[in-house]
CSV table of C-alpha atoms in Angstrom, one decimal:
chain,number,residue,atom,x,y,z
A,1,UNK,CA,91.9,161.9,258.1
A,2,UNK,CA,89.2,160.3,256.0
A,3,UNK,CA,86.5,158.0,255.5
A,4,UNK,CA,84.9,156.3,252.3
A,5,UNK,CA,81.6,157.2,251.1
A,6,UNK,CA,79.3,156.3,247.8
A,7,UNK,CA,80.1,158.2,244.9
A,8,UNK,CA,78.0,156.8,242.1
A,9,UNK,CA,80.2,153.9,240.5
A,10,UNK,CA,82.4,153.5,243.8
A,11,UNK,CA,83.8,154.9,246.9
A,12,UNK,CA,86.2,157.3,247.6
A,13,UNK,CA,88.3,158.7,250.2
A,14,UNK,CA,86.8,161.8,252.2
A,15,UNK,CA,89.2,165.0,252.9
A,16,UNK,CA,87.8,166.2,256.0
A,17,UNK,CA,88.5,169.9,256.2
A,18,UNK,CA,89.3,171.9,259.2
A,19,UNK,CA,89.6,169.2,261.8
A,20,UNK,CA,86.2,167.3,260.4
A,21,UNK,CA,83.0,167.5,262.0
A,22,UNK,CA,84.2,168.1,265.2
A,23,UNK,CA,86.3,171.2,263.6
A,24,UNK,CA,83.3,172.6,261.9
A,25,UNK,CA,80.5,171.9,265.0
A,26,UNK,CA,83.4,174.2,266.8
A,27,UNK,CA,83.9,177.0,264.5
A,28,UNK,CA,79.4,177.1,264.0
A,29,UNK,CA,79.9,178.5,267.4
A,30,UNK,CA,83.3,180.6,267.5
A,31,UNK,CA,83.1,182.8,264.5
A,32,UNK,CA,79.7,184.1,265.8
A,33,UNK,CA,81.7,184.6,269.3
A,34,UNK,CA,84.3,186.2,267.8
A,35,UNK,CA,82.1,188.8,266.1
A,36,UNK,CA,80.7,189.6,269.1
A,37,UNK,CA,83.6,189.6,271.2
A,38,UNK,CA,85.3,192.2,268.8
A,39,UNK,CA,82.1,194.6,269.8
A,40,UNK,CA,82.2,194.1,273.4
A,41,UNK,CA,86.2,193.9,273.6
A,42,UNK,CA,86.9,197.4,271.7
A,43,UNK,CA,83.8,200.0,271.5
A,44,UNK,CA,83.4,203.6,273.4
A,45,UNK,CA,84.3,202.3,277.2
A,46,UNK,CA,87.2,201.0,276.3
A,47,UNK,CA,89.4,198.8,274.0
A,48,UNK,CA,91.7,195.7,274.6
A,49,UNK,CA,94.5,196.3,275.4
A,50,UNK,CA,97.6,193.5,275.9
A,51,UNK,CA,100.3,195.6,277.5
A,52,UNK,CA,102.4,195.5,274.4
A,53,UNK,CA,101.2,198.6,271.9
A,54,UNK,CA,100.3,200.7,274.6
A,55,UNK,CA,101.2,201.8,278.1
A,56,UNK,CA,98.6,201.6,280.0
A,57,UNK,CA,98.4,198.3,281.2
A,58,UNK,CA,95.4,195.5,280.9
A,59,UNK,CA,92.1,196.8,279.9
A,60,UNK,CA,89.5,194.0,280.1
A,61,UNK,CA,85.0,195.2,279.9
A,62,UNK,CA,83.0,194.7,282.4
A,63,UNK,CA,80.1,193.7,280.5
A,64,UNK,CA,76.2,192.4,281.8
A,65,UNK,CA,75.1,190.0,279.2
A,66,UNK,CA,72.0,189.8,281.0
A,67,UNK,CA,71.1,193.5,280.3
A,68,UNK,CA,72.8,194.0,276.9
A,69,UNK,CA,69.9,194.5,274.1
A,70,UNK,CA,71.1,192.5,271.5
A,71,UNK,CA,68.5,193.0,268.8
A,72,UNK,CA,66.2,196.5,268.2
A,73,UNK,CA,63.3,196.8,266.1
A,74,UNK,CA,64.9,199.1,264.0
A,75,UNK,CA,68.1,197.0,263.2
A,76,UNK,CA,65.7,194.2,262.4
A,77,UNK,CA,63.4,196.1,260.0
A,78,UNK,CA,66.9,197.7,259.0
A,79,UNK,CA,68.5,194.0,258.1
A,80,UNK,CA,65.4,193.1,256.5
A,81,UNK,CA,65.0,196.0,254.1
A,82,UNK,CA,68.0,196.0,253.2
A,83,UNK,CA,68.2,192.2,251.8
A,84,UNK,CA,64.8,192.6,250.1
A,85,UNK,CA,66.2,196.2,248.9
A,86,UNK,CA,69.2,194.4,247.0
A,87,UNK,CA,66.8,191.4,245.8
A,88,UNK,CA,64.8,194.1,244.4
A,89,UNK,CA,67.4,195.2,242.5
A,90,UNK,CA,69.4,192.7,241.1
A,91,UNK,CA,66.0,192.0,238.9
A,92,UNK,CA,65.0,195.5,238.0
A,93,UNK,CA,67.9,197.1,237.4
A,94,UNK,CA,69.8,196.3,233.8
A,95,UNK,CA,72.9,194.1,233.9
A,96,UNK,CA,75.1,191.7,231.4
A,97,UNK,CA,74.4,188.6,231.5
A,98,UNK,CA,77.8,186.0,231.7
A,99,UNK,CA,78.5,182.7,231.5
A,100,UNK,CA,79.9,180.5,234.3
A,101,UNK,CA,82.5,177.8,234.2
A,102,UNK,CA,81.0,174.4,233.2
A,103,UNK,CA,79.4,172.6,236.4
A,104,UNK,CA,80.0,168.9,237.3
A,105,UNK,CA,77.1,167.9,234.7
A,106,UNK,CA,78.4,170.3,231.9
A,107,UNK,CA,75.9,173.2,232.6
A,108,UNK,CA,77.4,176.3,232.0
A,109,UNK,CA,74.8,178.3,234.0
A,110,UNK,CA,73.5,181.9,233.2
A,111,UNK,CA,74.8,184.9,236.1
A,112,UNK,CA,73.1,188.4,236.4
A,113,UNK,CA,76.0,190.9,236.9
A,114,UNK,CA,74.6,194.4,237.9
A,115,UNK,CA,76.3,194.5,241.2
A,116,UNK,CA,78.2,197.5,240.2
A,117,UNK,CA,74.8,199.7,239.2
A,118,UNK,CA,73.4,198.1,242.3
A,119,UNK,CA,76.0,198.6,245.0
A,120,UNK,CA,76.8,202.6,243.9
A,121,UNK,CA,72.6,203.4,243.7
A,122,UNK,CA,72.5,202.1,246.9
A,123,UNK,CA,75.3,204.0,248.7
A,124,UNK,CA,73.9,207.3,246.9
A,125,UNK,CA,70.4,206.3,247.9
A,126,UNK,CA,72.1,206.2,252.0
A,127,UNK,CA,74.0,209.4,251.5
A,128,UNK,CA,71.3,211.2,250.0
A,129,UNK,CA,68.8,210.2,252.7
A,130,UNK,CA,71.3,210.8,255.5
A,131,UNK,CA,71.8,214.5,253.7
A,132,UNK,CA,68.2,215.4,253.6
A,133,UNK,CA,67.8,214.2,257.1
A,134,UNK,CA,64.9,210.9,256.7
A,135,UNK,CA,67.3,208.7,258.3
A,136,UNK,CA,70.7,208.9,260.6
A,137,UNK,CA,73.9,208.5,258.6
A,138,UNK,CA,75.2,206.9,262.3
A,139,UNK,CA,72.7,204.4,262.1
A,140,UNK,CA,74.7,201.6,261.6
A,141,UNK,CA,77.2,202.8,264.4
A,142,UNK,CA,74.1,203.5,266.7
A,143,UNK,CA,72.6,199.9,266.4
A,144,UNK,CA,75.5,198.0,265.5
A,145,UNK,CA,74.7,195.4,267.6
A,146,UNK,CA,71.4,194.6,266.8
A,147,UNK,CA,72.8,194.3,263.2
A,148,UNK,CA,75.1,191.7,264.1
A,149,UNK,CA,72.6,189.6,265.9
A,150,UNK,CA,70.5,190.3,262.8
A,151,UNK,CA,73.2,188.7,260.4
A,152,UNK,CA,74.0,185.9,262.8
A,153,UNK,CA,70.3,184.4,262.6
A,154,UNK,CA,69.8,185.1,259.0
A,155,UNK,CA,73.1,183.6,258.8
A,156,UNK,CA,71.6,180.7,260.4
A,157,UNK,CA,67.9,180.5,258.7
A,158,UNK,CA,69.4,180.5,255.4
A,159,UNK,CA,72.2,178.1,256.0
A,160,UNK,CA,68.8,175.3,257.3
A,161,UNK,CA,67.2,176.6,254.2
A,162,UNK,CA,70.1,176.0,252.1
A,163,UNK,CA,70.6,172.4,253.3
A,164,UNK,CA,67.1,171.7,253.5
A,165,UNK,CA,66.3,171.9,249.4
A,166,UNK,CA,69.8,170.7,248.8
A,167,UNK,CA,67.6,167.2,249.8
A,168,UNK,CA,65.7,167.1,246.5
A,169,UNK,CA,68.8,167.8,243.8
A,170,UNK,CA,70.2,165.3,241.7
A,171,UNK,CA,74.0,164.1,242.7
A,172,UNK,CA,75.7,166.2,239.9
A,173,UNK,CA,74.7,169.3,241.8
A,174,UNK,CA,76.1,168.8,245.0
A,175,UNK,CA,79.6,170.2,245.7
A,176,UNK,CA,82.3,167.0,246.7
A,177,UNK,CA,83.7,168.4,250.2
A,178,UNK,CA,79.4,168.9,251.7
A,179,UNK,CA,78.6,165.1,250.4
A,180,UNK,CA,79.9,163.4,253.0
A,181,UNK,CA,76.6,162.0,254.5
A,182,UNK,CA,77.4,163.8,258.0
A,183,UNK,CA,74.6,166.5,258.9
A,184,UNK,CA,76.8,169.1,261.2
A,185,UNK,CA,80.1,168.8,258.4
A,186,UNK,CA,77.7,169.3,255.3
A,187,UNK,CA,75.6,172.0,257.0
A,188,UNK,CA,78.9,173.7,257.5
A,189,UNK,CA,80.9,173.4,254.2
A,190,UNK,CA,76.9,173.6,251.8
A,191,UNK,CA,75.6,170.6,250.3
A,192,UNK,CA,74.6,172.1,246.9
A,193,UNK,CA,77.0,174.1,244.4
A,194,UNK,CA,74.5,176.2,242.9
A,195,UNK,CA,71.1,176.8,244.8
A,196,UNK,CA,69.2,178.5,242.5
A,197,UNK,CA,65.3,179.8,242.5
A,198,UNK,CA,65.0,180.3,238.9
A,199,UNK,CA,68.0,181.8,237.8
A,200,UNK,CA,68.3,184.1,240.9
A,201,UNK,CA,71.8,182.2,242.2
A,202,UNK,CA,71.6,182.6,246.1
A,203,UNK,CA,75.6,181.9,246.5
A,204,UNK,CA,76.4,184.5,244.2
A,205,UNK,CA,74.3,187.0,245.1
A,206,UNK,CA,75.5,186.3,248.6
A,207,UNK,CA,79.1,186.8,247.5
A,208,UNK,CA,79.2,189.8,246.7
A,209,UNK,CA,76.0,192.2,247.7
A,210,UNK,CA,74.2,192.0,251.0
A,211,UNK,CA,77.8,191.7,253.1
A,212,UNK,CA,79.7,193.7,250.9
A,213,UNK,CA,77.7,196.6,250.0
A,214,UNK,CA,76.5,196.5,253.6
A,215,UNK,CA,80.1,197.0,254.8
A,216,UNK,CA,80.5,200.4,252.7
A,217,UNK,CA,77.1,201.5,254.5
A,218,UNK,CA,78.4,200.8,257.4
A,219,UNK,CA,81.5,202.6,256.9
A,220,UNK,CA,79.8,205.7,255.5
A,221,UNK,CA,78.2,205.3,259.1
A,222,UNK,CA,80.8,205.3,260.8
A,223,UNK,CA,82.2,208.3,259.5
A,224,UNK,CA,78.7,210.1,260.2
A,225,UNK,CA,79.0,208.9,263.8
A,226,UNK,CA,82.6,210.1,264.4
A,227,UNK,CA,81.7,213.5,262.7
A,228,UNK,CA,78.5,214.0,265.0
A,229,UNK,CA,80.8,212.7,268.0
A,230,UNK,CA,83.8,215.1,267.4
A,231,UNK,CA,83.0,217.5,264.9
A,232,UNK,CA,85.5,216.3,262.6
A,233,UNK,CA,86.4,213.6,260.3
A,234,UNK,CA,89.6,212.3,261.0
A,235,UNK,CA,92.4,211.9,258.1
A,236,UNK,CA,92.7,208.1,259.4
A,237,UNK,CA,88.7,207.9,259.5
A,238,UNK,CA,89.4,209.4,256.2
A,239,UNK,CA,92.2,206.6,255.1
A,240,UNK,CA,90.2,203.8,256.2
A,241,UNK,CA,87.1,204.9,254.1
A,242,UNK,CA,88.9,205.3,251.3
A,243,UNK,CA,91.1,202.3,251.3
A,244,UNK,CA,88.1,199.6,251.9
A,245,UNK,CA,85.6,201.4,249.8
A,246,UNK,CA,88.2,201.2,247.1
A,247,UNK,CA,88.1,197.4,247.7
A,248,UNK,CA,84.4,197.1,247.5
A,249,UNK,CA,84.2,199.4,244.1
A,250,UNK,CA,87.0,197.6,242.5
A,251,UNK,CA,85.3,194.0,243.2
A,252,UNK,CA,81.6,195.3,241.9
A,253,UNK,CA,83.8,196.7,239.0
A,254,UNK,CA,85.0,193.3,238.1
A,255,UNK,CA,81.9,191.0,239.5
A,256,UNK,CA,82.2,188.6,236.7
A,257,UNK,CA,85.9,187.4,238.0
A,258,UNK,CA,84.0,185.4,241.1
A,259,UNK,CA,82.7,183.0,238.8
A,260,UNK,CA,86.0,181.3,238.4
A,261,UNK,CA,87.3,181.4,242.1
A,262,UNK,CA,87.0,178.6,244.2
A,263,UNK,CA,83.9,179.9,246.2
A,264,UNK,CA,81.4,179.8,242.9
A,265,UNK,CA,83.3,176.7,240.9
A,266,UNK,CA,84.1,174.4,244.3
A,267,UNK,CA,82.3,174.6,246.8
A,268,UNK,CA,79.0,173.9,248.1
A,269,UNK,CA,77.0,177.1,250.2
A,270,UNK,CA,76.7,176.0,253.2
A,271,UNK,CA,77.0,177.4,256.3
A,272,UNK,CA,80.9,178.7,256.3
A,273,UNK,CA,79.9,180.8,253.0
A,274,UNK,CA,77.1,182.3,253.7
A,275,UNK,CA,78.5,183.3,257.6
A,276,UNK,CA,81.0,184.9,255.8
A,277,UNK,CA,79.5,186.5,253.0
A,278,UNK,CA,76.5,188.4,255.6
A,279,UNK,CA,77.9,188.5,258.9
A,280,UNK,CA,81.7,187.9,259.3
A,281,UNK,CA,82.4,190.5,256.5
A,282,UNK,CA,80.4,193.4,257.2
A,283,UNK,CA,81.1,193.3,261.0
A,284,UNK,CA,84.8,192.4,261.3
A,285,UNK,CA,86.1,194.3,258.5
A,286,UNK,CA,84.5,197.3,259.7
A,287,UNK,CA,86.1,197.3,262.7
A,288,UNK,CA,89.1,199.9,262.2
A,289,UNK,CA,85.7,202.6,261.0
A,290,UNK,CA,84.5,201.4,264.5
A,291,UNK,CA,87.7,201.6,266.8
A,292,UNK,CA,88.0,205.3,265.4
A,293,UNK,CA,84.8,206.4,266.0
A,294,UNK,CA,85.7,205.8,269.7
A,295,UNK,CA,89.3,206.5,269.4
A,296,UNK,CA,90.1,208.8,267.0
A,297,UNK,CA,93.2,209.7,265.3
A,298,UNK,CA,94.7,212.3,263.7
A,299,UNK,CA,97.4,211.0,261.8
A,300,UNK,CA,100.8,213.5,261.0
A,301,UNK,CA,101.6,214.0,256.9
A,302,UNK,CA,104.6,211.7,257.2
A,303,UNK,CA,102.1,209.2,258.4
A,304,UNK,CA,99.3,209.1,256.1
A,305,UNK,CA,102.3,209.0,253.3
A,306,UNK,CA,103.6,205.6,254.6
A,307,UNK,CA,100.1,203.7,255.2
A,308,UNK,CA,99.7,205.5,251.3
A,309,UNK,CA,102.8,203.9,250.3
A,310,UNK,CA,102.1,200.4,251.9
A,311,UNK,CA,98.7,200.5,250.2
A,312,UNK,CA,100.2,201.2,246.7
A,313,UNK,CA,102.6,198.4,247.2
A,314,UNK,CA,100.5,195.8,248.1
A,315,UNK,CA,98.1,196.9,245.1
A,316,UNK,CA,100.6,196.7,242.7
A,317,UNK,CA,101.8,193.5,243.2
A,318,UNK,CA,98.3,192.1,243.8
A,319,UNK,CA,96.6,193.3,240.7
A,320,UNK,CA,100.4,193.0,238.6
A,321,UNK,CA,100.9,189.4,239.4
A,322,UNK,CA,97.3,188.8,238.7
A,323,UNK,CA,97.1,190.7,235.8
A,324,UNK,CA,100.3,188.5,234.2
A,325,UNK,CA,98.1,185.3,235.3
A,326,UNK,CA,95.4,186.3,233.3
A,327,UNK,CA,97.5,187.4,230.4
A,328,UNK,CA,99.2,183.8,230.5
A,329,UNK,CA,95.8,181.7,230.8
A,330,UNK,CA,94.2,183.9,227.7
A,331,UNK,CA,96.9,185.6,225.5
A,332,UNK,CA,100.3,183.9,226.1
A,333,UNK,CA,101.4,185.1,223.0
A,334,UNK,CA,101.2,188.8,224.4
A,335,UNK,CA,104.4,190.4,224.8
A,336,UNK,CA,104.5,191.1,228.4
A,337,UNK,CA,103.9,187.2,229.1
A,338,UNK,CA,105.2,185.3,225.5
A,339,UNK,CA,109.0,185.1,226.5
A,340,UNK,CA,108.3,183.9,230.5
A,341,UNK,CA,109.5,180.4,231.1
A,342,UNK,CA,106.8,178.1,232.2
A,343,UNK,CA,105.9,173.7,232.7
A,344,UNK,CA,104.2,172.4,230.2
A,345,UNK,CA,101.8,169.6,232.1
A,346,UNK,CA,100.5,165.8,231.4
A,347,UNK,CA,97.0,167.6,231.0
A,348,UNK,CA,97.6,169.4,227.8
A,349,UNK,CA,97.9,173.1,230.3
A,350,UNK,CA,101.1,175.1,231.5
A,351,UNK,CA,102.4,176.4,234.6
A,352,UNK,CA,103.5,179.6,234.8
A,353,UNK,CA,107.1,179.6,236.9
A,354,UNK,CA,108.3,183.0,236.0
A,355,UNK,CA,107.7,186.2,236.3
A,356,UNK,CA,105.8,187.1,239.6
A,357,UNK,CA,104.6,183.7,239.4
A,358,UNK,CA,108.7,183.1,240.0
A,359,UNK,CA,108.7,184.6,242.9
A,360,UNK,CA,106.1,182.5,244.9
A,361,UNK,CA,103.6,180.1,244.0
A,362,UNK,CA,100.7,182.6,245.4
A,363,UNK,CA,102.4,185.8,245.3
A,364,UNK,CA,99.0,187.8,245.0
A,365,UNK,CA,98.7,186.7,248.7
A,366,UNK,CA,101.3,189.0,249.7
A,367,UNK,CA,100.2,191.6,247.9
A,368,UNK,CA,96.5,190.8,249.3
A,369,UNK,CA,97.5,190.7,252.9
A,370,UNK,CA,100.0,194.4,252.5
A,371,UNK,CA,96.5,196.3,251.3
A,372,UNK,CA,95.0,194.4,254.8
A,373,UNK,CA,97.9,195.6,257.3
A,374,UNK,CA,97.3,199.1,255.3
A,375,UNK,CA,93.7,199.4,256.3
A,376,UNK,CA,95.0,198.9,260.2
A,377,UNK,CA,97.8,201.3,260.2
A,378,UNK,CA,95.5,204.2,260.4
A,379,UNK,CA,94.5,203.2,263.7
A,380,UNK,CA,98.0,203.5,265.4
A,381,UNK,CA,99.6,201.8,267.8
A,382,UNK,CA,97.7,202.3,271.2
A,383,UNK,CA,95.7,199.1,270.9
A,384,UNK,CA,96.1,195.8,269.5
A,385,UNK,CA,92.4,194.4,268.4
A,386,UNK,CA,92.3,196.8,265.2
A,387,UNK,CA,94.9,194.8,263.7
A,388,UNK,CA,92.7,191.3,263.9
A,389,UNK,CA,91.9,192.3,260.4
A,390,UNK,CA,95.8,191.6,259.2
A,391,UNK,CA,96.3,188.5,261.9
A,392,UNK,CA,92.9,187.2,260.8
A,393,UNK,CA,93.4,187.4,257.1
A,394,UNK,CA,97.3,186.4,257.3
A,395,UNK,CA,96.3,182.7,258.8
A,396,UNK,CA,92.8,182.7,256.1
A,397,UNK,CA,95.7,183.2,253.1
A,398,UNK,CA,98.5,180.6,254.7
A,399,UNK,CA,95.0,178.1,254.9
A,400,UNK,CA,93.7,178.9,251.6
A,401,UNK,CA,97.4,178.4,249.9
A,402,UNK,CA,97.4,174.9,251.9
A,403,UNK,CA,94.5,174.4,250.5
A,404,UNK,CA,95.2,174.9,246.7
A,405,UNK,CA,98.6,173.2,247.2
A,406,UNK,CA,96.7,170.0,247.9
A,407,UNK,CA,94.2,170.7,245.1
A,408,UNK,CA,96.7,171.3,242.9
A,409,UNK,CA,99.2,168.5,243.5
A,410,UNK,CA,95.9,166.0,243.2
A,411,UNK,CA,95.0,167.4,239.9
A,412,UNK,CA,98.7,167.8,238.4
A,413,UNK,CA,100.6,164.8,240.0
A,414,UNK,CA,104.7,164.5,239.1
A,415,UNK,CA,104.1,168.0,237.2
A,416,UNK,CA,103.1,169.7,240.2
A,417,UNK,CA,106.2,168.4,242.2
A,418,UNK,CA,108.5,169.9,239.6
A,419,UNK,CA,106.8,173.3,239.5
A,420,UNK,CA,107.1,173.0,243.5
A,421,UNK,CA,111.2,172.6,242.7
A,422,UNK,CA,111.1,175.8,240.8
A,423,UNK,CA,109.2,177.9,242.6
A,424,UNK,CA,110.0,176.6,246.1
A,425,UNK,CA,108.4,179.6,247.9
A,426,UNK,CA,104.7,179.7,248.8
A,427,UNK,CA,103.6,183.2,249.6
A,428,UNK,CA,106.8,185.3,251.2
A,429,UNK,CA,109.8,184.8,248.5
A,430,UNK,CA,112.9,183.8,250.6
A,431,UNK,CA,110.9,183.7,254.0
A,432,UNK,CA,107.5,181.7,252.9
């Protein structure tokens, strides 16, 4: 599906993503519906269940809209403070300052990276409150929904905002797939690449900080509110803690690697980035610290070993396969990579066909999507809606490999074909 549009000297053809605008005008409304839905579908009344992990039949909530308060004070001021909080200080505190990749006008634009300083002040800053008593560690657990709502319409504000000054910047800023001329698709997929306000960069801040950080909070919460609920903090609440704070740590650790991923280089901030980055990460992948807050666990030795073991594995070959990427791209004289056989391409660059990179053309994904299924073993098997998390992110990977396949073939032509005949397999080797 396409249409033509201006670009500059002439026209070219438009890739409508994700069905077009009618695709995007759909999802403005679903994702929001699905992060409530995963609230009112699993809390402490009750969670979904299908039939099929457990044996108790249908559960479905009888839920009054009408008298459900979807927004407190506190949350608000809560949401609020806590965005101002991190604004505060990504300017005060010290951080190295990194180049980006060169923009479409050969900028290569200054980024603050202090996420790391930022991220673990502010988690001591929570605990130590929560130990002396000023605040509630449960907080988050205890107005979780006026959080959501919270995200949603900042979610919403900031997206107008963002398309709004996106009005008044020259061409060269403006990322390719929000161009298109059609309101509801560029509000969705963000007009502008790099909306800045001096050199404050509102996409990368958003990446990795309010959402992010606010997603360990929340899980710190969570363990709070299970521990003031049942007097103990499970070795699953424990698990899941563990294994997603982990995540968090290790990308504040390496903050600098965004600025080559598709989400800084590619595309614009629109709507669909900034959603994700402040409301559908903090409040879906929290949900397994939720679900065992209401149902907890207590999981045998044997147990804990194998979600362990799962964990490990899927790390490995994630960080591994991207480790020997890296190694390729910067050193390929370096011994672990010089001897791997690889495509040498019409653009002067080489594809790497060995090696992990052998195995499947986006390997990493498997490795990505084993640490997801790891973080919703812990919950067991007596519902089904804790493990959205490894459904959810399974389809997001198969999307996103769809979506560099097409990139990829466009930018490397015939070459791209041959490396397909090599490494035939896209994520799964021998199944996918």
């Amino acid at each position: 599906m396409g249409k033509k549009r201006s670009a500059g000297k002439g026209e070219e053809e438009v890739h409508w993503e994700f069905f077009g605008p009618v695709g995007v005008s759909c999802m403005m409304v679903a994702l929001p519906v699905v992060v409530y839905a995963l609230y009112f579908l699993c809390n402490d009344q009750g969670c979904l269940e299908l039939g099929v992990f457990g044996s108790r039949g249908v559960w479905w909530p009888a839920v009054d809209l009408a008298a459900v308060e979807w927004l407190d004070r506190s949350a608000a001021v809560a949401a609020v403070g806590w965005f101002v909080w991190l604004v505060a200080l990504y300017h005060v505190l010290p951080g190295k300052w990194v180049k980006g990749t060169e923009t479409p006008d050969g900028e290569r634009l200054d980024y603050k990276c202090n996420g790391f300083v930022s991220g673990m002040f502010s988690v001591a800053v929570f605990v130590l409150l929560a130990q002396l008593g000023w605040i509630d560690g449960a907080f988050c657990y205890k107005h979780y929904l006026g959080l959501v709502t919270m995200a949603v319409v900042f979610s919403f504000a900031l997206s107008a905002y963002l398309y709004a000054v996106s009005m008044g910047n020259r061409e060269t800023n403006l990322a390719s797939h929000g161009n298109t001329g059609v309101f509801v698709y560029d509000f969705f997929m963000g007009r502008q690449l790099n909306p800045r306000i001096g050199k404050f960069d509102w996409k990368f801040f958003c990446e990795l900080r309010p959402g992010l950080f606010g997603w360990f909070i929340i899980l710190i919460s969570m363990a709070c509110a299970q521990y003031q609920l049942h007097g103990q903090v499970t070795n699953s609440m424990l698990l899941v803690l563990v294994f997603q704070g982990w995540y968090v740590i290790d990308s504040a650790v390496v903050e600098s690697a965004i600025l080559t991923t598709m989400d800084i280089t590619t595309d614009g901030f629109g709507f669909m980035l900034v959603f994700g980055d402040l409301a559908w990460v903090p409040f879906t992948y929290s949900l397994q610290a939720r679900y065992l807050v209401d149902h907890p666990v207590q999981l045998s030795t044997a147990h804990v070993l194998a979600i362990i073991a799962v964990k490990l594995v899927g790390y490995y070959i994630f960080r591994s396969a991207n480790l020997q990427k890296d190694r390729f791209r910067n050193d390929p004289m370096h011994p672990a990579v010089r001897n791997l056989r690889s495509i040498p391409t019409s653009r002067g660059t080489k594809l790497l066909c060995d090696g992990w990179w052998g195995q499947a053309r986006h390997i990493n994904y498997l490795g990505d999507w084993l640490m997801g299924v790891s973080w919703c073993l812990p919950c067991g098997f007596d519902h089904v809606l804790p493990y959205f998390y490894a459904v959810y992110f399974g389809i997001l990977l198969v999307h996103r490999e769809r979506r560099d396949d097409h990139k990829c073939a466009t930018k490397y032509g015939r070459d791209w074909i041959k490396y397909r005949s090599q490494v035939p397999y896209r994520i799964v080797p021998y199944l996918y």
